[in-house]
Short mmCIF file of C-alpha atoms in Angstrom, two decimals:
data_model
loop_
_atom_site.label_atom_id
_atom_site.label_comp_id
_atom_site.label_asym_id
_atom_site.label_seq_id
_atom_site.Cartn_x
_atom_site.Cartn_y
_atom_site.Cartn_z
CA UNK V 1 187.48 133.89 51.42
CA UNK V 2 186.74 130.13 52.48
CA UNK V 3 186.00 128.23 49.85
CA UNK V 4 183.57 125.15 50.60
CA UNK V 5 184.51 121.88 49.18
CA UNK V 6 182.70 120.80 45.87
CA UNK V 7 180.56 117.53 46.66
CA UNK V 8 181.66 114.67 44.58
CA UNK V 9 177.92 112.82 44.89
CA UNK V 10 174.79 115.53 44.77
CA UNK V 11 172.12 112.97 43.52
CA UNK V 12 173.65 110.49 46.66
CA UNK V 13 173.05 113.60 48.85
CA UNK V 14 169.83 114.25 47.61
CA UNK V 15 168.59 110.60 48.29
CA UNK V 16 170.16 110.67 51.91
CA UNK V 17 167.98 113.54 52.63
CA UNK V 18 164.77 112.56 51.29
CA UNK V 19 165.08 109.07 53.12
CA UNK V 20 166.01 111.05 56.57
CA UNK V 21 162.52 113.55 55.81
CA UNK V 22 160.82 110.25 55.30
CA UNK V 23 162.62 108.37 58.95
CA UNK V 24 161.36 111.78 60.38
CA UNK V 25 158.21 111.99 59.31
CA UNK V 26 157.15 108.45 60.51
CA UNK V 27 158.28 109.29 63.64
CA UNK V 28 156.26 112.40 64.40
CA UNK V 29 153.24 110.53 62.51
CA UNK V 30 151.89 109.12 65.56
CA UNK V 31 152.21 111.77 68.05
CA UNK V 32 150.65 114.26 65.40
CA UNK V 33 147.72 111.96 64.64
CA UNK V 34 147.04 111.47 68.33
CA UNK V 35 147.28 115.31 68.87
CA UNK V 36 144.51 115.58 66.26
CA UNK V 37 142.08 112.87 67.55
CA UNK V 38 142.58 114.21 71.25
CA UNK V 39 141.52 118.06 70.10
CA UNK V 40 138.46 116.25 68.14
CA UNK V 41 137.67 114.38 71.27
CA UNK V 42 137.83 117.46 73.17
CA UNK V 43 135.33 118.96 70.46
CA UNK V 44 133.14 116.54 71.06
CA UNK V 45 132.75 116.53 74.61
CA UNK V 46 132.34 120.01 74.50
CA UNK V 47 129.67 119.99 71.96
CA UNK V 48 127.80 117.12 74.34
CA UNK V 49 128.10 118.64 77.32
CA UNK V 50 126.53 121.73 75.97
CA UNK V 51 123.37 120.20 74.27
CA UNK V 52 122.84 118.48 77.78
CA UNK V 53 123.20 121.68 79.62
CA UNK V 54 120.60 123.42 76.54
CA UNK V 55 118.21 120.12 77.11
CA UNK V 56 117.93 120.97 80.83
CA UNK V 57 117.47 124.05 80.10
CA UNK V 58 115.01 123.73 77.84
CA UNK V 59 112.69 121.46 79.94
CA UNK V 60 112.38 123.49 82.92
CA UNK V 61 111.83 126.77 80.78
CA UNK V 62 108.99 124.24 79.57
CA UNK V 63 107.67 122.60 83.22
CA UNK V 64 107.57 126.30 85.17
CA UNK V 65 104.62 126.97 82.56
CA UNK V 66 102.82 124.38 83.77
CA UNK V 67 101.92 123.44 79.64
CA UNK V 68 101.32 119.90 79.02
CA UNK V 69 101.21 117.89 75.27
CA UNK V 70 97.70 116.58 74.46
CA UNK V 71 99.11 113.92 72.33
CA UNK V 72 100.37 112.28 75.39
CA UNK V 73 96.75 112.77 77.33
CA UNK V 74 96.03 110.42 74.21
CA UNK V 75 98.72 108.08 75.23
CA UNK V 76 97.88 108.01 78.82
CA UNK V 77 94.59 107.94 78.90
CA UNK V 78 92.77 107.10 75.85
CA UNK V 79 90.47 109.06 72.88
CA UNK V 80 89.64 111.20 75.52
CA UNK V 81 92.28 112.77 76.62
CA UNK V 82 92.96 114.50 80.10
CA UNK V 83 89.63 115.55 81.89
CA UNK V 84 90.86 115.93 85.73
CA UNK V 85 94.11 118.30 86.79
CA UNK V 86 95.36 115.03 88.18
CA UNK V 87 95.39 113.47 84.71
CA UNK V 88 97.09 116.52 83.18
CA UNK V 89 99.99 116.93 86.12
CA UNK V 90 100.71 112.86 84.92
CA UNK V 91 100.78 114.62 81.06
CA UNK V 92 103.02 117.18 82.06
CA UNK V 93 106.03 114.97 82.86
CA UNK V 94 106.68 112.66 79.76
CA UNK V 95 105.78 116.22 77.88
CA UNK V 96 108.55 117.81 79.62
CA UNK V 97 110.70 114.93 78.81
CA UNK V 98 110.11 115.29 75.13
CA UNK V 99 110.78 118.84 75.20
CA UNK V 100 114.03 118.24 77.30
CA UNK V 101 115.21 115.38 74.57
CA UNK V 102 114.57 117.90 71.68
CA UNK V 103 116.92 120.46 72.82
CA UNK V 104 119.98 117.66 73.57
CA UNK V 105 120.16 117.49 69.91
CA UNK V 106 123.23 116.38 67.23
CA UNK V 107 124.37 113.74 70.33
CA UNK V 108 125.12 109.99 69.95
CA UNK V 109 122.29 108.82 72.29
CA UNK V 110 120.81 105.48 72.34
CA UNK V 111 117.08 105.05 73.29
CA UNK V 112 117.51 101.21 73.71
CA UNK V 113 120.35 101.31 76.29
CA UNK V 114 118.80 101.05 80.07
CA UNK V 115 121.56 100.62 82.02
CA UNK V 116 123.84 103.94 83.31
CA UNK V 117 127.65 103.70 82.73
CA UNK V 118 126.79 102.35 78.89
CA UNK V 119 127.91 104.37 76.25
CA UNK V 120 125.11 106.58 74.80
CA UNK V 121 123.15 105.93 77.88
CA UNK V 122 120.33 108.58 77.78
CA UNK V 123 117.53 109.91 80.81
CA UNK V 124 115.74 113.22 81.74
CA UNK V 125 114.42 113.06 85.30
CA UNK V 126 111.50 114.95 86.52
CA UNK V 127 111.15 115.97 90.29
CA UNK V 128 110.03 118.86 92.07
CA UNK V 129 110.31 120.03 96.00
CA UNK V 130 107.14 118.91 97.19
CA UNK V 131 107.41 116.88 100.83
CA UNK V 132 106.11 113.41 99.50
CA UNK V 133 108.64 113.59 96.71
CA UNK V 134 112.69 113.54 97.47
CA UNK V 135 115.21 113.94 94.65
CA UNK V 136 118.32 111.86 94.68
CA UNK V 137 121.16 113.78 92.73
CA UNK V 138 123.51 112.28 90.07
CA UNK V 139 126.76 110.32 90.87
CA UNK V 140 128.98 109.63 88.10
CA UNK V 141 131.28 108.23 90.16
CA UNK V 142 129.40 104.93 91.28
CA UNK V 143 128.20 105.38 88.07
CA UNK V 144 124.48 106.73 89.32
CA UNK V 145 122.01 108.91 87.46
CA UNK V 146 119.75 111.20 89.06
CA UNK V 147 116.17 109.95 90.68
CA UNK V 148 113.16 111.23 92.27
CA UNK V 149 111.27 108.96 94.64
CA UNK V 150 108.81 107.38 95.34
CA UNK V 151 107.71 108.60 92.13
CA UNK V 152 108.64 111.29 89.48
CA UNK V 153 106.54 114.93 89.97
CA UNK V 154 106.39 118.22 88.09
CA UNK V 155 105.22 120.18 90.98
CA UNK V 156 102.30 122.52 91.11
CA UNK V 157 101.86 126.42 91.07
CA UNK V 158 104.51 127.92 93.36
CA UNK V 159 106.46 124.53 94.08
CA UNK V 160 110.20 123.96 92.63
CA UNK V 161 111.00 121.58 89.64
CA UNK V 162 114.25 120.52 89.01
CA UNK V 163 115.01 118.58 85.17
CA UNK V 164 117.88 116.63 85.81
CA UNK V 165 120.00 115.04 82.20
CA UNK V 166 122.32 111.95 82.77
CA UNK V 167 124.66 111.12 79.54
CA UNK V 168 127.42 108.76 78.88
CA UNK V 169 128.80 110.31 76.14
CA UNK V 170 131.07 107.65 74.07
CA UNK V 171 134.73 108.34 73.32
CA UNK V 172 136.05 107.42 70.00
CA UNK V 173 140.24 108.31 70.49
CA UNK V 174 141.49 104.64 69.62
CA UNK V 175 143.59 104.61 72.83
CA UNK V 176 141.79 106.57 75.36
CA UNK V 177 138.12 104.89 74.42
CA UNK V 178 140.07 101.27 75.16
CA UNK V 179 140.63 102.46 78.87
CA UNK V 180 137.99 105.07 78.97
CA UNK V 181 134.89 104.24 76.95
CA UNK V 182 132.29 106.83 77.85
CA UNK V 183 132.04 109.87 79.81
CA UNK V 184 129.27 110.49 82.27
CA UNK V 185 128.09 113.92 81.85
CA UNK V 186 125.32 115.41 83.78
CA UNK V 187 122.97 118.60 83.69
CA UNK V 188 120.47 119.99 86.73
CA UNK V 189 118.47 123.05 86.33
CA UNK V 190 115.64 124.57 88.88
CA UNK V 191 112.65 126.71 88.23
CA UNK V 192 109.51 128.01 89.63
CA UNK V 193 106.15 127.15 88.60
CA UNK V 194 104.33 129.54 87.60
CA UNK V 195 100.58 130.12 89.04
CA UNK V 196 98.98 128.34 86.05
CA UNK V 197 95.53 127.46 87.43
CA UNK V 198 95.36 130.75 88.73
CA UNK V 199 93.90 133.95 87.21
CA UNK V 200 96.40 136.91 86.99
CA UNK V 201 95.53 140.42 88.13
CA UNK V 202 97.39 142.96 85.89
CA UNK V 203 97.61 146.30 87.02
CA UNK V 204 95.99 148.60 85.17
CA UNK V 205 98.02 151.94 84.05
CA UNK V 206 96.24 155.64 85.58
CA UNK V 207 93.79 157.05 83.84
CA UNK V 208 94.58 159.60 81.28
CA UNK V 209 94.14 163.20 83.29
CA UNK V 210 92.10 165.61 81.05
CA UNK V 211 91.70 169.32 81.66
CA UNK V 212 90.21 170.60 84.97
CA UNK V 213 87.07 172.17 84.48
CA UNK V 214 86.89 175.73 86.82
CA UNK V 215 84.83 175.50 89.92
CA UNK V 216 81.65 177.33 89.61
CA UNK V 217 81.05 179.54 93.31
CA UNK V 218 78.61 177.76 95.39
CA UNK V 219 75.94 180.09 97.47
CA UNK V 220 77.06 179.96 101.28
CA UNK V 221 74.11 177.51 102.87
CA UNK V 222 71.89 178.70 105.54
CA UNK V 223 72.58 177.61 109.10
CA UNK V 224 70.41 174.75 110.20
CA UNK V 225 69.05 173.77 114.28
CA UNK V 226 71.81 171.33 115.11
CA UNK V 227 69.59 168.36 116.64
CA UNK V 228 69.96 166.68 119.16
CA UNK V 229 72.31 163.52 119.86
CA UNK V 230 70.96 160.33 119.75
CA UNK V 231 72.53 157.91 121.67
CA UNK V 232 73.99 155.07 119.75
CA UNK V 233 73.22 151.62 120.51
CA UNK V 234 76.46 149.30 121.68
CA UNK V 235 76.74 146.75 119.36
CA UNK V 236 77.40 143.32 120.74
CA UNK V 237 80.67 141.10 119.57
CA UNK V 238 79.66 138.20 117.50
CA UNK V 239 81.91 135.14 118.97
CA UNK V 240 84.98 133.86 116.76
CA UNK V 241 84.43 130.62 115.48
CA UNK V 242 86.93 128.10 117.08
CA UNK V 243 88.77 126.50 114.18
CA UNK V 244 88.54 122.28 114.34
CA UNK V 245 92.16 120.76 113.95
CA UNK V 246 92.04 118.55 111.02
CA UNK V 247 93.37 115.00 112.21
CA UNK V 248 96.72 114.11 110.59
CA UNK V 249 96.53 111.72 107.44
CA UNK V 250 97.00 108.39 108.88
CA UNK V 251 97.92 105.15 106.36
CA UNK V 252 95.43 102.51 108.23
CA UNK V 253 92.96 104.32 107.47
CA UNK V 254 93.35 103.46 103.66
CA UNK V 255 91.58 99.83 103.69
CA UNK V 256 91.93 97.12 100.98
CA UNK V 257 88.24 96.38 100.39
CA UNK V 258 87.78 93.34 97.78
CA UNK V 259 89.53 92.34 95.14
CA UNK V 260 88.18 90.21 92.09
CA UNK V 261 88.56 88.45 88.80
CA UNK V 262 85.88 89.29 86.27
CA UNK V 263 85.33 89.63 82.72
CA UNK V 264 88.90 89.97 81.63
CA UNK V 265 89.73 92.72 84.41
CA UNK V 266 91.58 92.09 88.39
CA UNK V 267 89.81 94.44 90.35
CA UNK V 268 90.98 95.96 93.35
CA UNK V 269 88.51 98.37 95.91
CA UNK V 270 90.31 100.69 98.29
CA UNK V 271 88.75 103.10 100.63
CA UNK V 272 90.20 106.25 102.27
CA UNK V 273 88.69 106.72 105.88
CA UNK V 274 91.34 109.97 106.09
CA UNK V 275 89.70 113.38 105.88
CA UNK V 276 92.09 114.39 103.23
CA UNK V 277 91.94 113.27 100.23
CA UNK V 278 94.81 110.26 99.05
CA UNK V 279 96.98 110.27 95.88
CA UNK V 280 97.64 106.61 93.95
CA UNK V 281 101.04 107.64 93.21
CA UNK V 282 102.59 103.83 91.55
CA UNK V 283 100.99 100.70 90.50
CA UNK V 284 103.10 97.55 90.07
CA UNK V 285 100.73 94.49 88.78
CA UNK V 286 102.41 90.75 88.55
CA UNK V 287 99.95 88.92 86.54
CA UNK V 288 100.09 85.33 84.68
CA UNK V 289 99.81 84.68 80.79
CA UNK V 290 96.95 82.60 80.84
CA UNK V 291 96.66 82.35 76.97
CA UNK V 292 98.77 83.03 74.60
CA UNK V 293 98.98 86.61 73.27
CA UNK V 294 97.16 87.40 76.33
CA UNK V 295 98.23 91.26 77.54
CA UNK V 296 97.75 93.91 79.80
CA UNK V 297 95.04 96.67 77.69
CA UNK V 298 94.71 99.35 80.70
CA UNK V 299 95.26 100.63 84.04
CA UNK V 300 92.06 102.89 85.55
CA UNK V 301 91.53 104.15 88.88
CA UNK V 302 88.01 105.61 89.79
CA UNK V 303 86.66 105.27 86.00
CA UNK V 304 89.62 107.03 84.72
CA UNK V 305 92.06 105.22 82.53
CA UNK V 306 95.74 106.76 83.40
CA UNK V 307 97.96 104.36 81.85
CA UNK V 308 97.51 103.35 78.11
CA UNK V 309 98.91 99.63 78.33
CA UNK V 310 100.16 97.23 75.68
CA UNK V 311 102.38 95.55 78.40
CA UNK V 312 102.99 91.25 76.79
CA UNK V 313 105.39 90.43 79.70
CA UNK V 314 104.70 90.49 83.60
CA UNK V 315 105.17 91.87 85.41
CA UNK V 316 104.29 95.47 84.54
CA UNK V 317 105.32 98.78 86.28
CA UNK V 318 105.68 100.49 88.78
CA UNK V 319 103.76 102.49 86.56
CA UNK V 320 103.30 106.46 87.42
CA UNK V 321 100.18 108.61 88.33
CA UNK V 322 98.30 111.33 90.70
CA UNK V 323 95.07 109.77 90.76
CA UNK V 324 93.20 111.18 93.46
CA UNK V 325 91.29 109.46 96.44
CA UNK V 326 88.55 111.08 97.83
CA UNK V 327 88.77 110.94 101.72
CA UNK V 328 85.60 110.79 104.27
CA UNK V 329 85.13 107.02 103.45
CA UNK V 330 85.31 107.15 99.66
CA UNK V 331 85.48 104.08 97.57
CA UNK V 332 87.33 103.76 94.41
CA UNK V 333 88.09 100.92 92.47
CA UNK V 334 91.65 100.65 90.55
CA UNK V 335 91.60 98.26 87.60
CA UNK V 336 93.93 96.19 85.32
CA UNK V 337 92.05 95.01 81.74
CA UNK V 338 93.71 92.75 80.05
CA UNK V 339 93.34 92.07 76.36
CA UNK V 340 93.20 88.05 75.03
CA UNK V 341 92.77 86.43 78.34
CA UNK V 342 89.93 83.39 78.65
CA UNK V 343 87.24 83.72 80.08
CA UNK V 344 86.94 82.75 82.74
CA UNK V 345 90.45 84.44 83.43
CA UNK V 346 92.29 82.31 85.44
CA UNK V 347 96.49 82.15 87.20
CA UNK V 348 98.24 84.26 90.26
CA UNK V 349 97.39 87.62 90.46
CA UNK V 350 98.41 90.39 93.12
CA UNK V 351 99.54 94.17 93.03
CA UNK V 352 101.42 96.39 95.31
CA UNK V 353 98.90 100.01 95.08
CA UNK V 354 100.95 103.05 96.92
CA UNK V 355 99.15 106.06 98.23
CA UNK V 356 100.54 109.35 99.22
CA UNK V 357 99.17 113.30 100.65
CA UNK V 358 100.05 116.30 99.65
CA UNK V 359 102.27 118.02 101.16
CA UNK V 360 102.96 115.05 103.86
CA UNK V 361 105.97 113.06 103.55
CA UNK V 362 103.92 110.03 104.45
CA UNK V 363 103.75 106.97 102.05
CA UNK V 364 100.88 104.59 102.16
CA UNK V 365 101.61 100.67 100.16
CA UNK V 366 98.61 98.56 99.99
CA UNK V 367 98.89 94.72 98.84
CA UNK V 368 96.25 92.54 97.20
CA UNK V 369 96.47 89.28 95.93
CA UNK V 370 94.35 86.63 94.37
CA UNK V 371 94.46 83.10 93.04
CA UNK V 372 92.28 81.30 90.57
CA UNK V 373 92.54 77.55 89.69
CA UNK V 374 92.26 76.93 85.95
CA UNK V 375 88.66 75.22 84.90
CA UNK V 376 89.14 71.96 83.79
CA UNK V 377 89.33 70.94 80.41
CA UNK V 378 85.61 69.69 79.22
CA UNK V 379 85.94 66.25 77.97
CA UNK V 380 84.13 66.11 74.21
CA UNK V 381 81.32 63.24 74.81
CA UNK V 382 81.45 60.08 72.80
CA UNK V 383 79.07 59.79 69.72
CA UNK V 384 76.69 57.32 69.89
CA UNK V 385 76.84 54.58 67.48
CA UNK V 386 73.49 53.52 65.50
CA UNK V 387 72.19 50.17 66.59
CA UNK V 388 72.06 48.06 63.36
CA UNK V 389 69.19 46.98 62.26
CA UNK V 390 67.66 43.13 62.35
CA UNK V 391 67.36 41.66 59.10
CA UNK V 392 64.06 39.33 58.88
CA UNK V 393 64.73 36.01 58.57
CA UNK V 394 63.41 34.49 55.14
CA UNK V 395 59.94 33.71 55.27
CA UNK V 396 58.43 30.37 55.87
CA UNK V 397 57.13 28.38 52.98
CA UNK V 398 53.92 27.41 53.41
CA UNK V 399 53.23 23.77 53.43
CA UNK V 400 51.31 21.85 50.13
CA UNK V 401 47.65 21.39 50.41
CA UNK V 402 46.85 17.98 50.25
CA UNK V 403 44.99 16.62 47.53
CA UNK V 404 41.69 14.77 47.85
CA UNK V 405 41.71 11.57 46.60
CA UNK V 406 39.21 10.28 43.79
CA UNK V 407 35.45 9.54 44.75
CA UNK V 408 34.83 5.76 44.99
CA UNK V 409 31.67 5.26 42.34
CA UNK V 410 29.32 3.18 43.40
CA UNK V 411 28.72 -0.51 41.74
CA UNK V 412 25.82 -1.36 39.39
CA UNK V 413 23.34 -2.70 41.63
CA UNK V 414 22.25 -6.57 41.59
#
């Protein structure tokens, strides 16, 4: 039997190992700790990527029903709300959007940040397969998010939508986020619109069959005199009406009228010579602050107000909208109010007005411009001064009356 040798030191021993386990252990301390942030990380990308895929999701479930928010006809378009399909398609979009942002929940997004490739960088884009409309996919590469030009659309009955989600989701591993800040993440999903504005014809199920009733024997009729054939008159073909081509949209026939300054508003008139009716699909107004606090109230096309305003900076827009344009040589005016301005309102004003068909991939920019000295400052006049007033001279003191000397009496007489 081997006998092992007795250890002269065991508290020496014990301290040797204890300082090794600690060597060790600060060691491995790094590489552990890094192990742990990177399987966080992980779970966070994970949980971000799938909130993006459920807010897509979401939003087209949403924009195939063709359901709008009438909170945001409010927002668009004033107390009253939408009262043309036009005004609700514009309601459908930033409704969509809301619903889209409410299902990408528990994610570190910031509303604030406007430029892609920026952590917590956040957009839902709207677009649908309609020919004026093309939609741009994302590139996280370049960085790029998605886009739908000219102008986003939520397509109507039987048209594709497509909600697009662009997110730069930030990192937070100390040493990966200092080479790798944010990670672009991006979620597309396609639907159908349903046939909203269109009433549905549901089959009905078969009657219920009850129990046949039995045939009661019918007497055998008598035989009648066959008569005699009458000949049948030919009837004569009615012609076919020969169907009119309608004449292909054309953009110079949409005319820039007039265009004004009055009473606080710019006023631009357009008329569509076209036989098919024209779309005002963007807006983009560059104005001048002619008083301070001066701002832009409203944007209304045709009487309708489709943009709610509160815009302190030019220039304002492109701003959004389907306004429609009645062809056959209809005249509509569109109209910028602004709130604060003098009167009468005075600076640089023009905007770029872009029209568009449905259906045609045709795209129709009209300019107008217009340029009002300011009045001149009235001079206050000068107040007149009271002429002063002539103080009479002292009065003249009349001259002594003289006194008559004494009567000479007469002598005695001789």
């Amino acid at each position: 039997m081997k006998i092992m040798p007795i250890d002269p030191d065991p508290i020496e021993s014990r301290r040797k190992a204890r300082a090794q386990g600690m060597v060790e252990f600060a060691l491995i301390l790094p590489v552990m700790l890094l192990m742990i942030f990177v399987i966080i990380e992980l779970a966070r990308v994970l949980h971000a990527w799938l909130a993006v895929e459920n807010g897509a999701r979401f939003g087209v479930r949403y924009a195939v029903t063709g359901e709008f928010d009438p909170a945001q006809c409010i927002n668009l378009y004033g107390p009253g709300g939408c009262v043309t399909e036009s005004q609700e398609d514009g309601a459908r979009i930033p409704s969509i959007k809301d619903v889209a942002r409410a299902g990408a929940v528990a994610i570190l997004r910031d509303d604030t940040v406007t430029t892609v490739g920026t952590a917590g960088y956040f957009k839902v884009t709207v677009c649908s397969s309609k020919a004026a409309v093309a939609y741009l996919p994302s590139d996280p590469d370049t960085p790029t998010a998605a886009s739908c030009v000219p102008i986003e659309d939520a397509g109507g009955p039987g048209d594709r939508v497509i909600v697009s989600i662009d997110f730069d989701h930030p990192l937070i591993t100390p040493m990966i986020s200092s080479l790798w800040p944010d990670l672009h993440l991006n979620a597309k999903r396609e639907g159908i619109v349903e046939q909203f504005r269109t009433a549905r014809v549901v089959g009905l199920p078969a009657t219920a069959a009850g129990p046949t009733s039995t045939p009661t024997i019918t007497p055998t009729p008598t035989s009648t005199a066959t008569p005699s054939n009458t000949p049948t008159p030919t009837n004569t073909p009615t012609p076919s009406n020969t169907p009119t081509p309608t004449p292909t949209p054309d953009c110079s026939q949409i005319i820039l009228v007039k265009d004004e300054l009055k009473n606080g508003k710019y006023r631009v008139q357009v008329k569509n010579k076209n036989f098919a009716p024209a779309y005002l699909t963007s807006a983009y107004l560059d104005w001048t602050i002619a008083k301070n606090k001066m701002k832009v109230d409203k944007f209304r096309f045709d009487g309708s107000t489709y943009w709610g305003g509160d815009d302190t900076t030019p220039p304002t827009g492109p701003i959004s909208s389907w306004a429609k344009l009645n062809g056959g040589g209809y005249k509509a005016w569109w109209v910028a109010r602004f709130k604060g301005a003098p009167d009468p309102l005075w600076g640089t004003y023009s905007v770029d007005l872009v029209f568009g068909f449905e259906g045609i991939a045709l795209t129709c920019p009209i300019h107008a411009e217009i340029t009002q000295a300011q009045p001149p400052t009235s001079t206050p006049k000068p107040t007149k001064t009271p002429t002063q007033t002539v103080t009479p001279g002292p009065s003249p003191t009349p001259k002594p009356t003289k006194t008559q000397g004494p009567t000479n009496t007469p002598g005695p007489t001789a």
